Amino acid sequence: MFGYTSSKAVILRRDIVHKLIGDKVIYTFKTEMEPVLTMKSGEEILVETNDCFFQQIESEEQVLMEVDFDHINPATGPIYVEEAEPGDLLKVEILKIDVADKGVAGVVPGEGILGDKAKKPIIRIIPIKDGYAHYKGLKLPIKPMVGVIGVAPGDEDGECPTETPWKHGGNMDTTDIAQGNTVYFPVRQKGALLALGDCHAIMGDGEICFTGLEVPASVKLRVSVIKDKKVTWPLIETKDSTMVVASGDDVDKAIYNATEETVELLSKALDMDFEETYLLTSIAVHMKISQVVDPRKTIRSEIPHAIITTEKLLEKL
Ligand code: CA
Ligand code: ZN
C-alpha cells in the first residue's frame, strides 16, 4: 500500500462527521446495494479510495496482464444519504483530494487510441512530491481528480460495472471532477447510494493510452440533497461554468447525448424555444472530450456562467 501524504491532518479536523476506509468497495453500481455507511444531507465525509488496480502493481517489472482483473476499479461505498429519494439531486462538493506519494501509469499493446502501434507493455511508477509528478526529468503539476464516482442507477439501466460510465456517473474519467468543484447526480434509488474510487493525480483529457496517473487517495466530500430536481446526466459546477457529463457507445453518441441534455436544460432555464437554444449552444457552449478509452466514451458540455449560473439553471428544473 502507498502512504497518504496528508490525510492524517485532515482526519483530525473536527468538522469531519464520517470516515469510510478503503476496504469497503463495490465493482458494480446496482439498483439495490447494501450500504456500508449512512449519513445525513449536509454532512461531510472522508473517503479512502483505492487506485484502479487495487494497489496490485508495486513494481515496473510487473506485467499488467498478470493483474487480477476481478479487482479492477473498486469504488468505496455505497453511502446511504438519508433524505435522498428518486427524483432528487445529490450534490457532492469535492472539498479536498489528497493523493499518495506515487502513482502508476501503463501502456498495453492493443489498448488506447494508438494501441495498434504499441509494441510492448510498460508500467511506470511515478513519484509525486510537492505537488508535482516527476516523469523522465519532467515536473508535471498535479491536478487530482476522481475517475469513478456514481450513485445507484435507474431500474431501466440495471447493473453498471464500475468501469462503465453512464447516467448514474461511474467511470466518467473527467478532469473537472476535481477539488473545489461540485458534482450533481440524478438520484434514482432511495438513499442515492454513492460510491467512488479510481483517483488520478494527473490525467490528460481523453486518457489516450487508457490510464491516468493512478493513485490511492483520500477524498473529503460534503454531500447534500436538493429535493425534486430531475436531470438525466450528472452535472459539474466549476467556478466558471456548469458541465453536462454524458456518455455513449462512441464519441458521436456521447456528443449527441450531451447536446440533447444541454439544449433541454437551457431551453427550460432561459425560456427559449428549441431552435433558439440550439443556436445558443452552437455559439457559446463548449463540447470537451473527457475520455475515449472506457467501454463508453464521455463528453462534457461546458455552459459558461456568462449564459447562466448553476444556481439559476437548477432553479428552473
Ligand atoms: Ca478510470
Ligand atoms: Zn483510473
PDB file of C-alpha atoms and ligand atoms in Angstrom:
ATOM      1  CA  MET A   1       0.000   0.000   0.000  1.00  0.00           C
ATOM      2  CA  PHE A   2       1.126   3.521  -0.677  1.00  0.00           C
ATOM      3  CA  GLY A   3       1.271   6.104   2.127  1.00  0.00           C
ATOM      4  CA  TYR A   4      -1.108   9.042   2.148  1.00  0.00           C
ATOM      5  CA  THR A   5       0.556  12.427   2.091  1.00  0.00           C
ATOM      6  CA  SER A   6      -1.595  14.431   4.466  1.00  0.00           C
ATOM      7  CA  SER A   7      -4.775  12.529   5.261  1.00  0.00           C
ATOM      8  CA  LYS A   8      -3.923  12.259   8.971  1.00  0.00           C
ATOM      9  CA  ALA A   9      -4.045  16.022   9.393  1.00  0.00           C
ATOM     10  CA  VAL A  10      -7.419  16.080   7.667  1.00  0.00           C
ATOM     11  CA  ILE A  11      -8.863  13.278   9.807  1.00  0.00           C
ATOM     12  CA  LEU A  12      -8.117  15.205  12.994  1.00  0.00           C
ATOM     13  CA  ARG A  13     -10.271  18.148  11.941  1.00  0.00           C
ATOM     14  CA  ARG A  14     -13.451  18.412  13.957  1.00  0.00           C
ATOM     15  CA  ASP A  15     -15.816  19.067  11.036  1.00  0.00           C
ATOM     16  CA  ILE A  16     -15.357  15.526   9.720  1.00  0.00           C
ATOM     17  CA  VAL A  17     -18.513  13.685  10.658  1.00  0.00           C
ATOM     18  CA  HIS A  18     -17.886  10.422   8.846  1.00  0.00           C
ATOM     19  CA  LYS A  19     -14.969   8.376   7.606  1.00  0.00           C
ATOM     20  CA  LEU A  20     -15.048   5.416   5.263  1.00  0.00           C
ATOM     21  CA  ILE A  21     -11.990   3.213   4.852  1.00  0.00           C
ATOM     22  CA  GLY A  22     -10.890   1.750   1.549  1.00  0.00           C
ATOM     23  CA  ASP A  23     -11.702  -1.927   2.095  1.00  0.00           C
ATOM     24  CA  LYS A  24     -15.453  -1.360   1.668  1.00  0.00           C
ATOM     25  CA  VAL A  25     -15.786  -1.476  -2.103  1.00  0.00           C
ATOM     26  CA  ILE A  26     -18.136  -2.336  -4.948  1.00  0.00           C
ATOM     27  CA  TYR A  27     -17.343  -3.336  -8.563  1.00  0.00           C
ATOM     28  CA  THR A  28     -20.850  -2.812  -9.928  1.00  0.00           C
ATOM     29  CA  PHE A  29     -23.346   0.002  -9.379  1.00  0.00           C
ATOM     30  CA  LYS A  30     -26.668  -1.795  -8.867  1.00  0.00           C
ATOM     31  CA  THR A  31     -30.221  -0.630  -8.259  1.00  0.00           C
ATOM     32  CA  GLU A  32     -30.125  -2.353  -4.874  1.00  0.00           C
ATOM     33  CA  MET A  33     -26.927  -2.328  -2.806  1.00  0.00           C
ATOM     34  CA  GLU A  34     -26.223  -2.883   0.873  1.00  0.00           C
ATOM     35  CA  PRO A  35     -24.952   0.469   2.246  1.00  0.00           C
ATOM     36  CA  VAL A  36     -21.783   0.425   4.372  1.00  0.00           C
ATOM     37  CA  LEU A  37     -22.429   3.839   5.939  1.00  0.00           C
ATOM     38  CA  THR A  38     -25.385   6.193   6.456  1.00  0.00           C
ATOM     39  CA  MET A  39     -25.145   9.975   6.582  1.00  0.00           C
ATOM     40  CA  LYS A  40     -27.454  12.995   6.569  1.00  0.00           C
ATOM     41  CA  SER A  41     -27.785  15.706   3.971  1.00  0.00           C
ATOM     42  CA  GLY A  42     -25.235  18.486   4.563  1.00  0.00           C
ATOM     43  CA  GLU A  43     -22.692  16.343   6.380  1.00  0.00           C
ATOM     44  CA  GLU A  44     -19.066  15.818   5.437  1.00  0.00           C
ATOM     45  CA  ILE A  45     -17.285  12.553   4.867  1.00  0.00           C
ATOM     46  CA  LEU A  46     -13.703  11.492   4.290  1.00  0.00           C
ATOM     47  CA  VAL A  47     -13.490   8.565   1.863  1.00  0.00           C
ATOM     48  CA  GLU A  48     -10.357   6.499   1.289  1.00  0.00           C
ATOM     49  CA  THR A  49     -10.155   5.369  -2.331  1.00  0.00           C
ATOM     50  CA  ASN A  50      -8.020   2.651  -3.941  1.00  0.00           C
ATOM     51  CA  ASP A  51      -6.217   3.005  -7.233  1.00  0.00           C
ATOM     52  CA  CYS A  52      -7.916   1.335 -10.217  1.00  0.00           C
ATOM     53  CA  PHE A  53      -5.714  -1.785  -9.795  1.00  0.00           C
ATOM     54  CA  PHE A  54      -6.493  -2.052  -6.053  1.00  0.00           C
ATOM     55  CA  GLN A  55      -2.760  -1.379  -5.453  1.00  0.00           C
ATOM     56  CA  GLN A  56      -1.798  -4.663  -7.134  1.00  0.00           C
ATOM     57  CA  ILE A  57       1.031  -3.005  -9.076  1.00  0.00           C
ATOM     58  CA  GLU A  58       4.095  -2.500  -6.954  1.00  0.00           C
ATOM     59  CA  SER A  59       6.953  -2.586  -9.444  1.00  0.00           C
ATOM     60  CA  GLU A  60       7.694  -1.590 -13.037  1.00  0.00           C
ATOM     61  CA  GLU A  61       8.703  -5.185 -13.784  1.00  0.00           C
ATOM     62  CA  GLN A  62       5.142  -6.404 -13.228  1.00  0.00           C
ATOM     63  CA  VAL A  63       3.071  -7.178 -16.302  1.00  0.00           C
ATOM     64  CA  LEU A  64      -0.375  -5.602 -16.463  1.00  0.00           C
ATOM     65  CA  MET A  65      -1.891  -8.821 -17.827  1.00  0.00           C
ATOM     66  CA  GLU A  66      -0.948 -10.572 -14.560  1.00  0.00           C
ATOM     67  CA  VAL A  67      -3.187  -8.270 -12.562  1.00  0.00           C
ATOM     68  CA  ASP A  68      -6.277  -9.938 -11.073  1.00  0.00           C
ATOM     69  CA  PHE A  69      -8.973  -8.357 -13.251  1.00  0.00           C
ATOM     70  CA  ASP A  70     -11.700  -9.248 -10.748  1.00  0.00           C
ATOM     71  CA  HIS A  71     -10.314  -6.413  -8.654  1.00  0.00           C
ATOM     72  CA  ILE A  72     -10.252  -3.547 -11.132  1.00  0.00           C
ATOM     73  CA  ASN A  73     -11.898  -0.181 -10.490  1.00  0.00           C
ATOM     74  CA  PRO A  74     -13.017  -0.682  -6.878  1.00  0.00           C
ATOM     75  CA  ALA A  75     -15.343   2.105  -5.711  1.00  0.00           C
ATOM     76  CA  THR A  76     -15.521   2.780  -1.961  1.00  0.00           C
ATOM     77  CA  GLY A  77     -19.100   2.688  -0.661  1.00  0.00           C
ATOM     78  CA  PRO A  78     -22.019   2.615  -1.084  1.00  0.00           C
ATOM     79  CA  ILE A  79     -23.011   5.528   1.162  1.00  0.00           C
ATOM     80  CA  TYR A  80     -26.694   5.923   2.030  1.00  0.00           C
ATOM     81  CA  VAL A  81     -27.856   9.548   2.268  1.00  0.00           C
ATOM     82  CA  GLU A  82     -30.965   9.665   4.487  1.00  0.00           C
ATOM     83  CA  GLU A  83     -33.026  12.350   2.725  1.00  0.00           C
ATOM     84  CA  ALA A  84     -32.292  11.227  -0.848  1.00  0.00           C
ATOM     85  CA  GLU A  85     -35.218   9.877  -2.888  1.00  0.00           C
ATOM     86  CA  PRO A  86     -35.766   9.199  -6.569  1.00  0.00           C
ATOM     87  CA  GLY A  87     -36.310  12.490  -8.416  1.00  0.00           C
ATOM     88  CA  ASP A  88     -33.892  14.453  -6.198  1.00  0.00           C
ATOM     89  CA  LEU A  89     -30.400  15.695  -6.985  1.00  0.00           C
ATOM     90  CA  LEU A  90     -27.406  14.558  -4.928  1.00  0.00           C
ATOM     91  CA  LYS A  91     -24.971  17.454  -4.560  1.00  0.00           C
ATOM     92  CA  VAL A  92     -21.411  16.275  -3.917  1.00  0.00           C
ATOM     93  CA  GLU A  93     -18.896  19.031  -3.153  1.00  0.00           C
ATOM     94  CA  ILE A  94     -15.309  17.855  -3.583  1.00  0.00           C
ATOM     95  CA  LEU A  95     -13.614  19.726  -0.749  1.00  0.00           C
ATOM     96  CA  LYS A  96     -10.185  18.090  -0.892  1.00  0.00           C
ATOM     97  CA  ILE A  97      -8.295  15.287  -2.628  1.00  0.00           C
ATOM     98  CA  ASP A  98      -5.055  14.096  -1.018  1.00  0.00           C
ATOM     99  CA  VAL A  99      -3.144  11.663  -3.208  1.00  0.00           C
ATOM    100  CA  ALA A 100      -0.452   9.108  -2.384  1.00  0.00           C
ATOM    101  CA  ASP A 101       3.251   9.904  -2.874  1.00  0.00           C
ATOM    102  CA  LYS A 102       3.474   7.812  -6.039  1.00  0.00           C
ATOM    103  CA  GLY A 103       1.175   6.616  -8.800  1.00  0.00           C
ATOM    104  CA  VAL A 104       1.045   4.048 -11.603  1.00  0.00           C
ATOM    105  CA  ALA A 105       0.602   4.530 -15.361  1.00  0.00           C
ATOM    106  CA  GLY A 106       0.985   1.958 -18.113  1.00  0.00           C
ATOM    107  CA  VAL A 107       0.769   1.027 -21.782  1.00  0.00           C
ATOM    108  CA  VAL A 108      -0.715  -2.226 -23.059  1.00  0.00           C
ATOM    109  CA  PRO A 109      -0.416  -3.182 -26.752  1.00  0.00           C
ATOM    110  CA  GLY A 110      -3.865  -3.084 -28.345  1.00  0.00           C
ATOM    111  CA  GLU A 111      -5.244  -0.674 -25.735  1.00  0.00           C
ATOM    112  CA  GLY A 112      -5.990   3.018 -26.195  1.00  0.00           C
ATOM    113  CA  ILE A 113      -6.108   5.184 -29.311  1.00  0.00           C
ATOM    114  CA  LEU A 114      -2.706   4.086 -30.698  1.00  0.00           C
ATOM    115  CA  GLY A 115      -2.944   0.546 -29.358  1.00  0.00           C
ATOM    116  CA  ASP A 116      -2.111  -0.765 -32.849  1.00  0.00           C
ATOM    117  CA  LYS A 117       1.311   0.932 -32.676  1.00  0.00           C
ATOM    118  CA  ALA A 118       2.314  -0.024 -29.125  1.00  0.00           C
ATOM    119  CA  LYS A 119       4.737  -2.946 -29.402  1.00  0.00           C
ATOM    120  CA  LYS A 120       5.474  -3.665 -25.749  1.00  0.00           C
ATOM    121  CA  PRO A 121       3.680  -3.275 -22.426  1.00  0.00           C
ATOM    122  CA  ILE A 122       5.249  -0.844 -19.953  1.00  0.00           C
ATOM    123  CA  ILE A 123       4.476   0.128 -16.375  1.00  0.00           C
ATOM    124  CA  ARG A 124       5.850   3.272 -14.775  1.00  0.00           C
ATOM    125  CA  ILE A 125       5.691   4.060 -11.088  1.00  0.00           C
ATOM    126  CA  ILE A 126       5.838   7.836 -10.934  1.00  0.00           C
ATOM    127  CA  PRO A 127       6.822   9.712  -7.758  1.00  0.00           C
ATOM    128  CA  ILE A 128       4.618  12.603  -6.603  1.00  0.00           C
ATOM    129  CA  LYS A 129       6.273  15.276  -4.490  1.00  0.00           C
ATOM    130  CA  ASP A 130       5.384  18.852  -3.502  1.00  0.00           C
ATOM    131  CA  GLY A 131       2.502  18.981  -5.956  1.00  0.00           C
ATOM    132  CA  TYR A 132       4.400  17.618  -8.960  1.00  0.00           C
ATOM    133  CA  ALA A 133       4.560  14.253 -10.722  1.00  0.00           C
ATOM    134  CA  HIS A 134       8.174  13.533 -11.699  1.00  0.00           C
ATOM    135  CA  TYR A 135       8.361  11.664 -15.025  1.00  0.00           C
ATOM    136  CA  LYS A 136      11.532  11.315 -17.111  1.00  0.00           C
ATOM    137  CA  GLY A 137      13.013  14.546 -15.739  1.00  0.00           C
ATOM    138  CA  LEU A 138       9.774  16.479 -16.305  1.00  0.00           C
ATOM    139  CA  LYS A 139       7.950  18.235 -13.435  1.00  0.00           C
ATOM    140  CA  LEU A 140       4.219  17.972 -14.137  1.00  0.00           C
ATOM    141  CA  PRO A 141       1.915  19.955 -11.798  1.00  0.00           C
ATOM    142  CA  ILE A 142      -0.686  17.515 -10.444  1.00  0.00           C
ATOM    143  CA  LYS A 143      -4.433  18.167 -10.662  1.00  0.00           C
ATOM    144  CA  PRO A 144      -6.041  15.365  -8.638  1.00  0.00           C
ATOM    145  CA  MET A 145      -9.408  14.114  -9.884  1.00  0.00           C
ATOM    146  CA  VAL A 146     -11.878  11.326  -9.157  1.00  0.00           C
ATOM    147  CA  GLY A 147     -12.206   8.844 -12.068  1.00  0.00           C
ATOM    148  CA  VAL A 148     -15.099   6.719 -10.801  1.00  0.00           C
ATOM    149  CA  ILE A 149     -17.950   8.326  -8.861  1.00  0.00           C
ATOM    150  CA  GLY A 150     -21.624   7.498  -9.063  1.00  0.00           C
ATOM    151  CA  VAL A 151     -24.915   6.511  -7.484  1.00  0.00           C
ATOM    152  CA  ALA A 152     -27.327   3.583  -7.861  1.00  0.00           C
ATOM    153  CA  PRO A 153     -28.664   3.544 -11.445  1.00  0.00           C
ATOM    154  CA  GLY A 154     -32.311   3.672 -12.522  1.00  0.00           C
ATOM    155  CA  ASP A 155     -34.298   0.428 -12.835  1.00  0.00           C
ATOM    156  CA  GLU A 156     -34.142   0.626 -16.660  1.00  0.00           C
ATOM    157  CA  ASP A 157     -30.312   0.559 -16.560  1.00  0.00           C
ATOM    158  CA  GLY A 158     -29.914  -2.304 -14.082  1.00  0.00           C
ATOM    159  CA  GLU A 159     -26.318  -3.239 -13.287  1.00  0.00           C
ATOM    160  CA  CYS A 160     -23.489  -0.912 -14.356  1.00  0.00           C
ATOM    161  CA  PRO A 161     -19.922  -2.222 -13.799  1.00  0.00           C
ATOM    162  CA  THR A 162     -17.661   0.427 -12.213  1.00  0.00           C
ATOM    163  CA  GLU A 163     -15.542   0.560 -15.405  1.00  0.00           C
ATOM    164  CA  THR A 164     -18.501   1.886 -17.430  1.00  0.00           C
ATOM    165  CA  PRO A 165     -19.777   5.476 -17.370  1.00  0.00           C
ATOM    166  CA  TRP A 166     -23.494   6.194 -17.804  1.00  0.00           C
ATOM    167  CA  LYS A 167     -26.368   8.311 -16.442  1.00  0.00           C
ATOM    168  CA  HIS A 168     -25.559   7.333 -12.834  1.00  0.00           C
ATOM    169  CA  GLY A 169     -21.953   8.569 -13.231  1.00  0.00           C
ATOM    170  CA  GLY A 170     -19.428   5.718 -12.900  1.00  0.00           C
ATOM    171  CA  ASN A 171     -16.122   5.725 -14.780  1.00  0.00           C
ATOM    172  CA  MET A 172     -16.506   9.236 -16.234  1.00  0.00           C
ATOM    173  CA  ASP A 173     -12.732   9.900 -16.065  1.00  0.00           C
ATOM    174  CA  THR A 174     -13.375  13.640 -16.258  1.00  0.00           C
ATOM    175  CA  THR A 175     -10.577  16.003 -15.243  1.00  0.00           C
ATOM    176  CA  ASP A 176     -13.055  18.548 -13.832  1.00  0.00           C
ATOM    177  CA  ILE A 177     -14.248  16.115 -11.148  1.00  0.00           C
ATOM    178  CA  ALA A 178     -11.606  17.798  -9.041  1.00  0.00           C
ATOM    179  CA  GLN A 179     -11.040  19.611  -5.771  1.00  0.00           C
ATOM    180  CA  GLY A 180     -13.143  22.772  -5.447  1.00  0.00           C
ATOM    181  CA  ASN A 181     -15.794  21.600  -7.927  1.00  0.00           C
ATOM    182  CA  THR A 182     -19.250  20.124  -7.259  1.00  0.00           C
ATOM    183  CA  VAL A 183     -20.877  17.135  -8.969  1.00  0.00           C
ATOM    184  CA  TYR A 184     -24.677  16.711  -9.097  1.00  0.00           C
ATOM    185  CA  PHE A 185     -26.159  13.242  -9.645  1.00  0.00           C
ATOM    186  CA  PRO A 186     -29.729  12.282 -10.502  1.00  0.00           C
ATOM    187  CA  VAL A 187     -30.971  10.227  -7.518  1.00  0.00           C
ATOM    188  CA  ARG A 188     -32.694   7.111  -8.893  1.00  0.00           C
ATOM    189  CA  GLN A 189     -32.921   4.912  -5.769  1.00  0.00           C
ATOM    190  CA  LYS A 190     -33.695   5.658  -2.128  1.00  0.00           C
ATOM    191  CA  GLY A 191     -30.588   6.813  -0.243  1.00  0.00           C
ATOM    192  CA  ALA A 192     -28.766   7.599  -3.541  1.00  0.00           C
ATOM    193  CA  LEU A 193     -26.009   5.036  -2.668  1.00  0.00           C
ATOM    194  CA  LEU A 194     -22.868   6.986  -3.535  1.00  0.00           C
ATOM    195  CA  ALA A 195     -19.522   5.252  -4.209  1.00  0.00           C
ATOM    196  CA  LEU A 196     -16.180   6.480  -5.561  1.00  0.00           C
ATOM    197  CA  GLY A 197     -12.649   5.394  -6.464  1.00  0.00           C
ATOM    198  CA  ASP A 198     -10.029   5.434  -9.247  1.00  0.00           C
ATOM    199  CA  CYS A 199      -8.438   8.807  -8.457  1.00  0.00           C
ATOM    200  CA  HIS A 200      -5.800  10.207 -10.806  1.00  0.00           C
ATOM    201  CA  ALA A 201      -3.069  12.604  -9.640  1.00  0.00           C
ATOM    202  CA  ILE A 202      -2.998  13.935 -13.197  1.00  0.00           C
ATOM    203  CA  MET A 203      -4.677  12.953 -16.461  1.00  0.00           C
ATOM    204  CA  GLY A 204      -4.825  14.437 -19.948  1.00  0.00           C
ATOM    205  CA  ASP A 205      -8.307  14.995 -21.403  1.00  0.00           C
ATOM    206  CA  GLY A 206      -9.086  11.831 -23.374  1.00  0.00           C
ATOM    207  CA  GLU A 207      -6.959   9.490 -21.229  1.00  0.00           C
ATOM    208  CA  ILE A 208      -5.493   8.457 -24.575  1.00  0.00           C
ATOM    209  CA  CYS A 209      -3.482   5.310 -23.736  1.00  0.00           C
ATOM    210  CA  PHE A 210      -6.059   4.129 -21.111  1.00  0.00           C
ATOM    211  CA  THR A 211      -4.532   5.130 -17.769  1.00  0.00           C
ATOM    212  CA  GLY A 212      -4.189   8.360 -15.869  1.00  0.00           C
ATOM    213  CA  LEU A 213      -1.602   8.606 -13.096  1.00  0.00           C
ATOM    214  CA  GLU A 214      -3.487   6.051 -10.959  1.00  0.00           C
ATOM    215  CA  VAL A 215      -3.310   6.689  -7.196  1.00  0.00           C
ATOM    216  CA  PRO A 216      -4.904   5.743  -3.905  1.00  0.00           C
ATOM    217  CA  ALA A 217      -6.340   8.894  -2.345  1.00  0.00           C
ATOM    218  CA  SER A 218      -8.284  10.394   0.500  1.00  0.00           C
ATOM    219  CA  VAL A 219     -11.272  12.421  -0.694  1.00  0.00           C
ATOM    220  CA  LYS A 220     -13.187  14.839   1.527  1.00  0.00           C
ATOM    221  CA  LEU A 221     -16.763  15.494   0.430  1.00  0.00           C
ATOM    222  CA  ARG A 222     -19.812  17.420   1.571  1.00  0.00           C
ATOM    223  CA  VAL A 223     -22.961  15.618   0.454  1.00  0.00           C
ATOM    224  CA  SER A 224     -26.389  17.277   0.280  1.00  0.00           C
ATOM    225  CA  VAL A 225     -29.788  16.543  -1.187  1.00  0.00           C
ATOM    226  CA  ILE A 226     -31.669  19.018  -3.391  1.00  0.00           C
ATOM    227  CA  LYS A 227     -35.318  17.937  -3.494  1.00  0.00           C
ATOM    228  CA  ASP A 228     -37.335  17.428  -6.682  1.00  0.00           C
ATOM    229  CA  LYS A 229     -34.872  18.346  -9.432  1.00  0.00           C
ATOM    230  CA  LYS A 230     -34.708  15.976 -12.361  1.00  0.00           C
ATOM    231  CA  VAL A 231     -31.733  15.663 -14.704  1.00  0.00           C
ATOM    232  CA  THR A 232     -30.742  12.760 -16.937  1.00  0.00           C
ATOM    233  CA  TRP A 233     -26.942  13.039 -16.664  1.00  0.00           C
ATOM    234  CA  PRO A 234     -24.532  14.178 -13.937  1.00  0.00           C
ATOM    235  CA  LEU A 235     -23.588  17.873 -13.848  1.00  0.00           C
ATOM    236  CA  ILE A 236     -20.362  19.511 -12.683  1.00  0.00           C
ATOM    237  CA  GLU A 237     -20.210  23.032 -11.283  1.00  0.00           C
ATOM    238  CA  THR A 238     -16.867  24.815 -11.589  1.00  0.00           C
ATOM    239  CA  LYS A 239     -16.135  28.448 -10.737  1.00  0.00           C
ATOM    240  CA  ASP A 240     -16.709  29.419 -14.395  1.00  0.00           C
ATOM    241  CA  SER A 241     -19.279  27.018 -15.766  1.00  0.00           C
ATOM    242  CA  THR A 242     -21.800  24.193 -15.499  1.00  0.00           C
ATOM    243  CA  MET A 243     -20.969  20.985 -17.361  1.00  0.00           C
ATOM    244  CA  VAL A 244     -23.265  18.194 -18.521  1.00  0.00           C
ATOM    245  CA  VAL A 245     -21.329  14.899 -18.404  1.00  0.00           C
ATOM    246  CA  ALA A 246     -22.792  12.456 -20.923  1.00  0.00           C
ATOM    247  CA  SER A 247     -21.576   9.137 -22.309  1.00  0.00           C
ATOM    248  CA  GLY A 248     -22.332   6.963 -25.330  1.00  0.00           C
ATOM    249  CA  ASP A 249     -21.116   3.899 -27.238  1.00  0.00           C
ATOM    250  CA  ASP A 250     -18.914   6.185 -29.343  1.00  0.00           C
ATOM    251  CA  VAL A 251     -17.872   9.850 -29.236  1.00  0.00           C
ATOM    252  CA  ASP A 252     -20.661  10.886 -31.673  1.00  0.00           C
ATOM    253  CA  LYS A 253     -23.335   9.335 -29.453  1.00  0.00           C
ATOM    254  CA  ALA A 254     -21.781  10.921 -26.343  1.00  0.00           C
ATOM    255  CA  ILE A 255     -21.840  14.389 -28.004  1.00  0.00           C
ATOM    256  CA  TYR A 256     -25.460  13.801 -29.076  1.00  0.00           C
ATOM    257  CA  ASN A 257     -26.463  12.925 -25.506  1.00  0.00           C
ATOM    258  CA  ALA A 258     -24.559  15.892 -24.029  1.00  0.00           C
ATOM    259  CA  THR A 259     -26.057  18.313 -26.565  1.00  0.00           C
ATOM    260  CA  GLU A 260     -29.602  16.991 -26.149  1.00  0.00           C
ATOM    261  CA  GLU A 261     -29.470  17.488 -22.358  1.00  0.00           C
ATOM    262  CA  THR A 262     -27.747  20.887 -22.657  1.00  0.00           C
ATOM    263  CA  VAL A 263     -30.390  22.240 -25.051  1.00  0.00           C
ATOM    264  CA  GLU A 264     -33.196  20.893 -22.874  1.00  0.00           C
ATOM    265  CA  LEU A 265     -31.805  22.416 -19.658  1.00  0.00           C
ATOM    266  CA  LEU A 266     -31.050  25.786 -21.269  1.00  0.00           C
ATOM    267  CA  SER A 267     -34.388  25.937 -23.050  1.00  0.00           C
ATOM    268  CA  LYS A 268     -36.211  25.461 -19.717  1.00  0.00           C
ATOM    269  CA  ALA A 269     -33.967  27.813 -17.764  1.00  0.00           C
ATOM    270  CA  LEU A 270     -33.961  30.644 -20.326  1.00  0.00           C
ATOM    271  CA  ASP A 271     -37.498  30.078 -21.639  1.00  0.00           C
ATOM    272  CA  MET A 272     -36.346  29.848 -25.263  1.00  0.00           C
ATOM    273  CA  ASP A 273     -37.628  27.513 -27.965  1.00  0.00           C
ATOM    274  CA  PHE A 274     -35.617  24.574 -29.292  1.00  0.00           C
ATOM    275  CA  GLU A 275     -34.088  26.311 -32.335  1.00  0.00           C
ATOM    276  CA  GLU A 276     -33.059  29.434 -30.396  1.00  0.00           C
ATOM    277  CA  THR A 277     -31.425  27.304 -27.712  1.00  0.00           C
ATOM    278  CA  TYR A 278     -29.755  25.032 -30.276  1.00  0.00           C
ATOM    279  CA  LEU A 279     -28.245  28.144 -31.882  1.00  0.00           C
ATOM    280  CA  LEU A 280     -27.098  29.480 -28.492  1.00  0.00           C
ATOM    281  CA  THR A 281     -25.418  26.131 -27.786  1.00  0.00           C
ATOM    282  CA  SER A 282     -23.593  26.294 -31.097  1.00  0.00           C
ATOM    283  CA  ILE A 283     -22.181  29.785 -30.488  1.00  0.00           C
ATOM    284  CA  ALA A 284     -21.442  29.673 -26.743  1.00  0.00           C
ATOM    285  CA  VAL A 285     -21.297  26.124 -25.281  1.00  0.00           C
ATOM    286  CA  HIS A 286     -18.108  24.054 -25.496  1.00  0.00           C
ATOM    287  CA  MET A 287     -18.019  20.297 -26.090  1.00  0.00           C
ATOM    288  CA  LYS A 288     -14.932  18.837 -24.408  1.00  0.00           C
ATOM    289  CA  ILE A 289     -13.621  15.296 -24.506  1.00  0.00           C
ATOM    290  CA  SER A 290     -13.448  13.614 -21.090  1.00  0.00           C
ATOM    291  CA  GLN A 291     -12.300  10.120 -22.051  1.00  0.00           C
ATOM    292  CA  VAL A 292     -12.235   7.917 -25.164  1.00  0.00           C
ATOM    293  CA  VAL A 293     -10.916   4.629 -23.705  1.00  0.00           C
ATOM    294  CA  ASP A 294     -13.641   3.215 -21.431  1.00  0.00           C
ATOM    295  CA  PRO A 295     -16.460   0.847 -22.571  1.00  0.00           C
ATOM    296  CA  ARG A 296     -18.494   4.019 -23.266  1.00  0.00           C
ATOM    297  CA  LYS A 297     -16.950   7.356 -24.259  1.00  0.00           C
ATOM    298  CA  THR A 298     -17.575  10.534 -22.267  1.00  0.00           C
ATOM    299  CA  ILE A 299     -18.079  14.154 -23.322  1.00  0.00           C
ATOM    300  CA  ARG A 300     -18.722  17.164 -21.141  1.00  0.00           C
ATOM    301  CA  SER A 301     -20.607  20.139 -22.426  1.00  0.00           C
ATOM    302  CA  GLU A 302     -19.439  23.351 -20.781  1.00  0.00           C
ATOM    303  CA  ILE A 303     -22.080  26.047 -20.262  1.00  0.00           C
ATOM    304  CA  PRO A 304     -20.278  29.262 -19.208  1.00  0.00           C
ATOM    305  CA  HIS A 305     -21.720  31.165 -16.244  1.00  0.00           C
ATOM    306  CA  ALA A 306     -21.962  34.141 -18.636  1.00  0.00           C
ATOM    307  CA  ILE A 307     -25.030  32.371 -20.078  1.00  0.00           C
ATOM    308  CA  ILE A 308     -26.478  31.254 -16.736  1.00  0.00           C
ATOM    309  CA  THR A 309     -25.156  30.318 -13.286  1.00  0.00           C
ATOM    310  CA  THR A 310     -25.535  26.762 -11.993  1.00  0.00           C
ATOM    311  CA  GLU A 311     -27.894  28.037  -9.285  1.00  0.00           C
ATOM    312  CA  LYS A 312     -30.234  29.678 -11.820  1.00  0.00           C
ATOM    313  CA  LEU A 313     -30.044  26.643 -14.100  1.00  0.00           C
ATOM    314  CA  LEU A 314     -31.105  24.339 -11.253  1.00  0.00           C
ATOM    315  CA  GLU A 315     -33.856  26.734 -10.100  1.00  0.00           C
ATOM    316  CA  LYS A 316     -35.873  26.133 -13.264  1.00  0.00           C
ATOM    317  CA  LEU A 317     -35.622  22.337 -13.275  1.00  0.00           C
TER     318      LEU A 317
HETATM  319 CA    CA B   1     -10.948   5.269 -14.940  1.00  0.00          CA
HETATM  320 ZN    ZN B   2      -8.027   5.376 -13.414  1.00  0.00          ZN
END
